[in-house]
Tab-separated table of C-alpha atoms in Angstrom:
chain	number	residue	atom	x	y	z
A	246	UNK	CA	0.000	0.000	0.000
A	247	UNK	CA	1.538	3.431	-1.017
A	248	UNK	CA	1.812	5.640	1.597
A	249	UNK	CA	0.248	9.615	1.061
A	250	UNK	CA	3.238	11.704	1.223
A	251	UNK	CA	2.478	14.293	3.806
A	252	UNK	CA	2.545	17.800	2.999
A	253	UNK	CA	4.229	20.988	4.925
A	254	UNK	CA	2.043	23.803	5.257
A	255	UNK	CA	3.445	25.594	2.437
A	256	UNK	CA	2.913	22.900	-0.144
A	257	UNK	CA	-0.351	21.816	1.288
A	258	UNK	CA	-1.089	25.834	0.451
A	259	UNK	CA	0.468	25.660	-2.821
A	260	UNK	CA	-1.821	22.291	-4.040
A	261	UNK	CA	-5.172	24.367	-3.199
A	262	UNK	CA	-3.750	27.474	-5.187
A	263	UNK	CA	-2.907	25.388	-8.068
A	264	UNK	CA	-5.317	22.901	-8.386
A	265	UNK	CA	-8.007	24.391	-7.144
A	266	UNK	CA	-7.187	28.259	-8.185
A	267	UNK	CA	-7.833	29.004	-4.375
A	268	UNK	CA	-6.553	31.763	-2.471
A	269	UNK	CA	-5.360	31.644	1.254
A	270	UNK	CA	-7.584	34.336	3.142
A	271	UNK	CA	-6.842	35.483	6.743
A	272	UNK	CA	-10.098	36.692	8.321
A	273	UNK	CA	-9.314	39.202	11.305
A	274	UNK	CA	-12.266	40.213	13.514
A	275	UNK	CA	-12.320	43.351	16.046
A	276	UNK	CA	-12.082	42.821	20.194
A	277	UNK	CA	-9.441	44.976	20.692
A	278	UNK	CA	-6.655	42.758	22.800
A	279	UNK	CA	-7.430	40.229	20.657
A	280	UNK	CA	-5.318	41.500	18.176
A	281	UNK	CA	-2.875	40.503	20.163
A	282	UNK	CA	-3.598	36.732	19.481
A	283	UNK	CA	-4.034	37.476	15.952
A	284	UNK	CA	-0.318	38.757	15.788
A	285	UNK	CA	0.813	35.287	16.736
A	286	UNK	CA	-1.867	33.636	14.176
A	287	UNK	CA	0.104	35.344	11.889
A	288	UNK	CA	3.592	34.994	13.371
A	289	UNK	CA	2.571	30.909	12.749
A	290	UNK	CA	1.686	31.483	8.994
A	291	UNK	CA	4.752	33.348	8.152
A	292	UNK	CA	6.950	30.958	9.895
A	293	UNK	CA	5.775	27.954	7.754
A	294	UNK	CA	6.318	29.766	4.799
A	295	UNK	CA	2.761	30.676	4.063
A	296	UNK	CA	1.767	34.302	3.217
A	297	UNK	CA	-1.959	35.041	2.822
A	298	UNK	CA	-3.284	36.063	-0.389
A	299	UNK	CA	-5.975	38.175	0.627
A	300	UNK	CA	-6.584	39.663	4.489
A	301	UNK	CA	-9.784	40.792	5.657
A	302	UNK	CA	-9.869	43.079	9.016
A	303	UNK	CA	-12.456	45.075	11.242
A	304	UNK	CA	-11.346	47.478	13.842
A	305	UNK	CA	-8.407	46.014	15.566
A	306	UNK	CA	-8.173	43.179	12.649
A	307	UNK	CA	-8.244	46.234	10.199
A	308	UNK	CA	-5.126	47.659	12.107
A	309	UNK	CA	-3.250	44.127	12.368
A	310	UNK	CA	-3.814	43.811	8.656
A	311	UNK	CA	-2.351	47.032	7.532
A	312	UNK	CA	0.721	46.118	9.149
A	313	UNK	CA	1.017	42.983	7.262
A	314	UNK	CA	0.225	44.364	3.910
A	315	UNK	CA	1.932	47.864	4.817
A	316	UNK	CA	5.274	46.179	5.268
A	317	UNK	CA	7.427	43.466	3.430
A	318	UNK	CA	7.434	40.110	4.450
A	319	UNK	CA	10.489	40.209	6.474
A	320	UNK	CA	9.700	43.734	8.107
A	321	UNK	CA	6.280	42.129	9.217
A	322	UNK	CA	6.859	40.856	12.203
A	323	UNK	CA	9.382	43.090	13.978
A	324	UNK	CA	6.238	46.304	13.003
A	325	UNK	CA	3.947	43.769	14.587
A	326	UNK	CA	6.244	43.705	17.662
A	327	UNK	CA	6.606	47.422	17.513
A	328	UNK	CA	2.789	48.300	17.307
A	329	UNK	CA	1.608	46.096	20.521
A	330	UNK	CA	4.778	47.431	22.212
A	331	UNK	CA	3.319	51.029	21.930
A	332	UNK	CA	0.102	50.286	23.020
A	333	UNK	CA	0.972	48.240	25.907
A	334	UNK	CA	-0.896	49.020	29.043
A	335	UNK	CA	2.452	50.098	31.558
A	336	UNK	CA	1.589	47.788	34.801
A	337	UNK	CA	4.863	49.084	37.697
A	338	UNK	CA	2.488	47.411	39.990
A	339	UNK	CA	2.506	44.336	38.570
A	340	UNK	CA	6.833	43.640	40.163
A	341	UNK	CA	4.936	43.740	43.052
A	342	UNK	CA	2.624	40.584	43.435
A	343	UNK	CA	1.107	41.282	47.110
A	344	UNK	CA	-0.577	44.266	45.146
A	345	UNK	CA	-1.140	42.806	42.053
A	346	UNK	CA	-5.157	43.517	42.521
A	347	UNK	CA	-4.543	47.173	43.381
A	348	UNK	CA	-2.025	47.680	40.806
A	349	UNK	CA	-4.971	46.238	38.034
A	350	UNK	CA	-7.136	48.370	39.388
A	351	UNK	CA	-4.715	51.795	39.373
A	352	UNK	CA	-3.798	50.627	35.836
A	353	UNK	CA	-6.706	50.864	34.374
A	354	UNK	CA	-7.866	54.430	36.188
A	355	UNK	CA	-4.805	55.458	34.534
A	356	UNK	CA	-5.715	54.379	31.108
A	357	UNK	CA	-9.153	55.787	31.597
A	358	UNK	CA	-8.042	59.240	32.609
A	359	UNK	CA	-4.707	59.080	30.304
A	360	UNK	CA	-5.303	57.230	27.795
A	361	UNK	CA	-2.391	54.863	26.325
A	362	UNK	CA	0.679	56.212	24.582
A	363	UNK	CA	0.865	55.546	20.811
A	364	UNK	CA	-3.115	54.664	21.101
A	365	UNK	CA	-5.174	56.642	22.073
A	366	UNK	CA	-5.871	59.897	24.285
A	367	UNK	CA	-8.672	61.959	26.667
A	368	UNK	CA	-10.590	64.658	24.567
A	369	UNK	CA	-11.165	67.077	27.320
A	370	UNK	CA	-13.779	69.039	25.975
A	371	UNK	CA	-16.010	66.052	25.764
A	372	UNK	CA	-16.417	65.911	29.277
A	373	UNK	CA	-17.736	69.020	29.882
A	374	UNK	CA	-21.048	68.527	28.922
A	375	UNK	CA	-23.480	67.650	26.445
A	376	UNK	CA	-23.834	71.727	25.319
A	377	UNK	CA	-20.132	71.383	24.179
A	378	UNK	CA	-20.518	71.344	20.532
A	379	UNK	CA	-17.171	69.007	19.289
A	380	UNK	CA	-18.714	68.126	15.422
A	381	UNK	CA	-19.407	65.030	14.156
A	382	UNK	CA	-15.379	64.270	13.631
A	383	UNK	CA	-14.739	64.870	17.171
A	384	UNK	CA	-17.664	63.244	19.043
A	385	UNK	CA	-15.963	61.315	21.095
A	386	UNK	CA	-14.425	61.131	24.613
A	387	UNK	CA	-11.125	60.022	23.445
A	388	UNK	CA	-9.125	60.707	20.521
A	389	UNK	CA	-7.313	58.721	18.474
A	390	UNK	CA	-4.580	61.194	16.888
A	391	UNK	CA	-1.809	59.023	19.227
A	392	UNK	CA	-3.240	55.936	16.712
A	393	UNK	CA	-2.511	57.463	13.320
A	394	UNK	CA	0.646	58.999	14.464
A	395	UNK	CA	1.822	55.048	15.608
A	396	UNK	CA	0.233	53.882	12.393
A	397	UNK	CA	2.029	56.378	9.800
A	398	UNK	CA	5.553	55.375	11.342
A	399	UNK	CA	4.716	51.442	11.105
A	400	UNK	CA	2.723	51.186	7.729
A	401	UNK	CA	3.800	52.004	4.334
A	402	UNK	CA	0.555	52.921	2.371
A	403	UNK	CA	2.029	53.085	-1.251
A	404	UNK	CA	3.220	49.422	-0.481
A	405	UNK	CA	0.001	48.314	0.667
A	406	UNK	CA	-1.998	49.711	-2.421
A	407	UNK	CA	0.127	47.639	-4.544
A	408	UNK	CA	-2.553	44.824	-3.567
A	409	UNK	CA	-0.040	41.803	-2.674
A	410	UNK	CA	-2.008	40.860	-0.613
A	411	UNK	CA	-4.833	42.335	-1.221
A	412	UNK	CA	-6.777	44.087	1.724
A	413	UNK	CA	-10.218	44.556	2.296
A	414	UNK	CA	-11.304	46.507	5.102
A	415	UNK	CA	-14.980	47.215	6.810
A	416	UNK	CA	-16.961	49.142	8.615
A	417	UNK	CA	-20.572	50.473	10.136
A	418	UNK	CA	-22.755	53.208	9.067
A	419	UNK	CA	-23.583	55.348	11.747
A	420	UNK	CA	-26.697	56.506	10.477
A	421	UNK	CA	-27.790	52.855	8.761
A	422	UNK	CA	-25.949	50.029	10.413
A	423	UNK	CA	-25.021	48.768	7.681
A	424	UNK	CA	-21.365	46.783	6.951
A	425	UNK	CA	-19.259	48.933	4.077
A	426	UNK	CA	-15.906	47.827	2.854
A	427	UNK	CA	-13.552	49.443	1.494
A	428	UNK	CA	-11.128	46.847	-1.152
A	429	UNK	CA	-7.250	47.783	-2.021
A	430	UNK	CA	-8.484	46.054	-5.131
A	431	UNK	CA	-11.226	48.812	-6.682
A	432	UNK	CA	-9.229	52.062	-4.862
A	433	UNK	CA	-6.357	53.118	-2.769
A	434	UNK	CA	-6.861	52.486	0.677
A	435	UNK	CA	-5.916	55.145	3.401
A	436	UNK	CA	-5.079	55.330	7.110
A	437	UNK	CA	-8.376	56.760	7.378
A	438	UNK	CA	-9.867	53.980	5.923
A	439	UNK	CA	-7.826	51.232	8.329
A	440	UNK	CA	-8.839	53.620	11.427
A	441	UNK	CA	-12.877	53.819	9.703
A	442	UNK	CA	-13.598	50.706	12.785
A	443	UNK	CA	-14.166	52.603	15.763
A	444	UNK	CA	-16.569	52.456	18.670
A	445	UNK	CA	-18.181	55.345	19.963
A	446	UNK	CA	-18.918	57.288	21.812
A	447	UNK	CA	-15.769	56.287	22.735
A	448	UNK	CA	-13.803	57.651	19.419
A	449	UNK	CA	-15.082	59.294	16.800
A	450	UNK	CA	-16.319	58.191	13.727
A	451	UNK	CA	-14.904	58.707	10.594
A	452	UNK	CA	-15.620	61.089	8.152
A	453	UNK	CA	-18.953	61.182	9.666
A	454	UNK	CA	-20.005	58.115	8.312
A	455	UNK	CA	-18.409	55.165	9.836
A	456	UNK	CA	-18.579	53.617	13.213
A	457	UNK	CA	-16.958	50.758	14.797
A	458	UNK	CA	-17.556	47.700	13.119
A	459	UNK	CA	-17.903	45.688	16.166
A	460	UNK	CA	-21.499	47.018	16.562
A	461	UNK	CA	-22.527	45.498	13.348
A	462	UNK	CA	-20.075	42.913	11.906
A	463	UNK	CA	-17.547	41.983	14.265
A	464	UNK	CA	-16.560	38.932	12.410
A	465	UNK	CA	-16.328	40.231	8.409
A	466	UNK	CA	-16.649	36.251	7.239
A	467	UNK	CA	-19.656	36.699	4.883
A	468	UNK	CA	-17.097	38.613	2.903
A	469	UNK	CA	-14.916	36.417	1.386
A	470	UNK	CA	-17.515	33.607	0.759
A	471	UNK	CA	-18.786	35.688	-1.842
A	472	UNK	CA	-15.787	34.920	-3.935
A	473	UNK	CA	-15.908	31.928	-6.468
A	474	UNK	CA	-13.079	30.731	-5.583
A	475	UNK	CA	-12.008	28.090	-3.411
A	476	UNK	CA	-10.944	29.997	0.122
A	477	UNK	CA	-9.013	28.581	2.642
A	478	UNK	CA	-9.506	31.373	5.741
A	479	UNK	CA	-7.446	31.058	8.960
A	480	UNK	CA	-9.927	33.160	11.073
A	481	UNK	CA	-9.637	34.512	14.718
């Protein structure tokens, strides 16, 4: 009896592109910290070899794919390091394991009333009141300016236009609900579009039409089953 030969990742990958004209398609949801995780999902694709042909992202998932397709393959991982470095919640308390519960607890006061460095920031005015007019592009009690500073230092945008791999980004009408998406494949994407997935009245929306795409589509999977194609879609 003749034994299957068995396949590493990367040829197992290269089989479903070739015989089957599939694509590889990493789906990455919003949750915040979970992006985290997704790094590593990642981090275990590119160290087999295997590169994703097309990458998919809401909110957080939005901002872990433009790193990937804003960067070459061998730059991808040390921005990914960089990026979760910046936005790393500081814990001093934590050296101290007798006050580990206090130290959570200060931690997070700190981020409410601080912010976190290279993420995000208080908007004082919107906590004065609701008679403060702010405009639609500021409604929100935090800004994100500390984001797209972080995010034009870690992702190269004429890079990730060039499509390879494609991205496909989405978010929520504020005023319908409904899921848009915005394609590197039909127009050049921008960092406005990556940062479109926000939740507010936490951050403000974008351009006055987009809100965070957790409060509508979380998990963008109904978008690449539309394709013809034969997808295989490493999802988190």
């Amino acid at each position: 009896m003749t034994r299957k030969k068995t396949l590493t990742p990367l040829e197992a990958v290269n089989e479903v592109r070739s015989n089957n004209n599939g694509q590889v398609v990493l789906v990455l949801q919003g949750g915040g910290a979970l992006g985290a995780y997704q790094g590593g999902v990642y981090q275990a694709l590119h160290e087999a070899g295997v590169e994703p042909d097309w990458i998919i992202g809401t909110s957080i998932g939005a901002i872990n794919a433009a790193l990937i397709t804003g960067n070459k393959p061998e730059d991808r991982l040390p921005k990914f390091k960089e990026f979760w470095k910046r936005v790393e919640r500081a814990n001093f308390w934590g050296a101290f394991p007798a006050w580990a519960g206090a130290g959570d607890a200060l931690a997070s006061w700190m981020t409410l009333t601080k912010g976190i460095s290279g993420f995000f920031e208080p908007h004082t005015r919107a906590f004065l009141g609701a008679h403060i007019h702010l405009g639609a592009d500021h409604a929100g009690y935090y800004s994100t300016e500390p984001l797209r500073k972080t995010l034009k230092e870690l992702v190269d945008f004429s890079l990730l236009n060039q499509c390879s791999p494609r991205l496909t980004v989405g978010a929520a009408h504020v005023r319908t609900g409904m899921m848009h998406y915005f394609d590197s494949r039909d127009m050049d994407l921008a960092l406005s579009h990556v940062m479109a997935g926000r939740f507010p009245p936490l951050f403000p929306p974008y351009a006055s039409t987009a809100s965070s795409t957790g409060m509508a589509a979380s998990f963008p999977i109904r978008q690449p089953s539309a394709s013809s194609r034969t997808i295989r879609a490493a999802t988190l």
